[in-house]
């Protein structure tokens, strides 16, 4: 490019994707960033898709926990009680402080050690923009005390990760 006309109003969109493979799981990470014309600030997101390589199927939260209502309650307890989620706890919008259950997250990933599920809430969903995307860590050992894991999850995480 020899020159760029900088007189028109500026906007952009950037999309990046990567894939992390760990044993029998492939996690696709899709990151977007943009600054729409006329916006007060840019927007960004990170979305995850985890695929079981052996079956070729995408993994959903409903594949891992038997009751998503109890999962929403467990997420609230994880925010309120686990030190690893302290920054999330300090950033929440008032309407999400000390609630009995959080909204069902649409996005999550399984860490590479298969010892945690990390659920994500996008910008503005549960916290102000300045706090960024909120990631709540759910250690499998802890989570299994609050919600029943499916047989598939028990195979995926291994018996050393949870309590019967």
JSON list of C-alpha atoms in Angstrom, two decimals, residues 11 13 22 24 55 65 96 158:
[
{"chain": "A", "resi": 11, "resn": "UNK", "atom": "CA", "xyz": [-13.38, 1.32, 11.89]},
{"chain": "A", "resi": 13, "resn": "UNK", "atom": "CA", "xyz": [-12.55, -5.83, 12.52]},
{"chain": "A", "resi": 22, "resn": "UNK", "atom": "CA", "xyz": [-4.17, -31.93, 24.14]},
{"chain": "A", "resi": 24, "resn": "UNK", "atom": "CA", "xyz": [-7.97, -36.41, 22.79]},
{"chain": "A", "resi": 55, "resn": "UNK", "atom": "CA", "xyz": [-15.73, -38.94, 18.34]},
{"chain": "A", "resi": 65, "resn": "UNK", "atom": "CA", "xyz": [-22.94, -31.84, 34.01]},
{"chain": "A", "resi": 96, "resn": "UNK", "atom": "CA", "xyz": [-24.84, -10.36, 40.30]},
{"chain": "A", "resi": 158, "resn": "UNK", "atom": "CA", "xyz": [-10.49, -39.26, 35.11]}
]
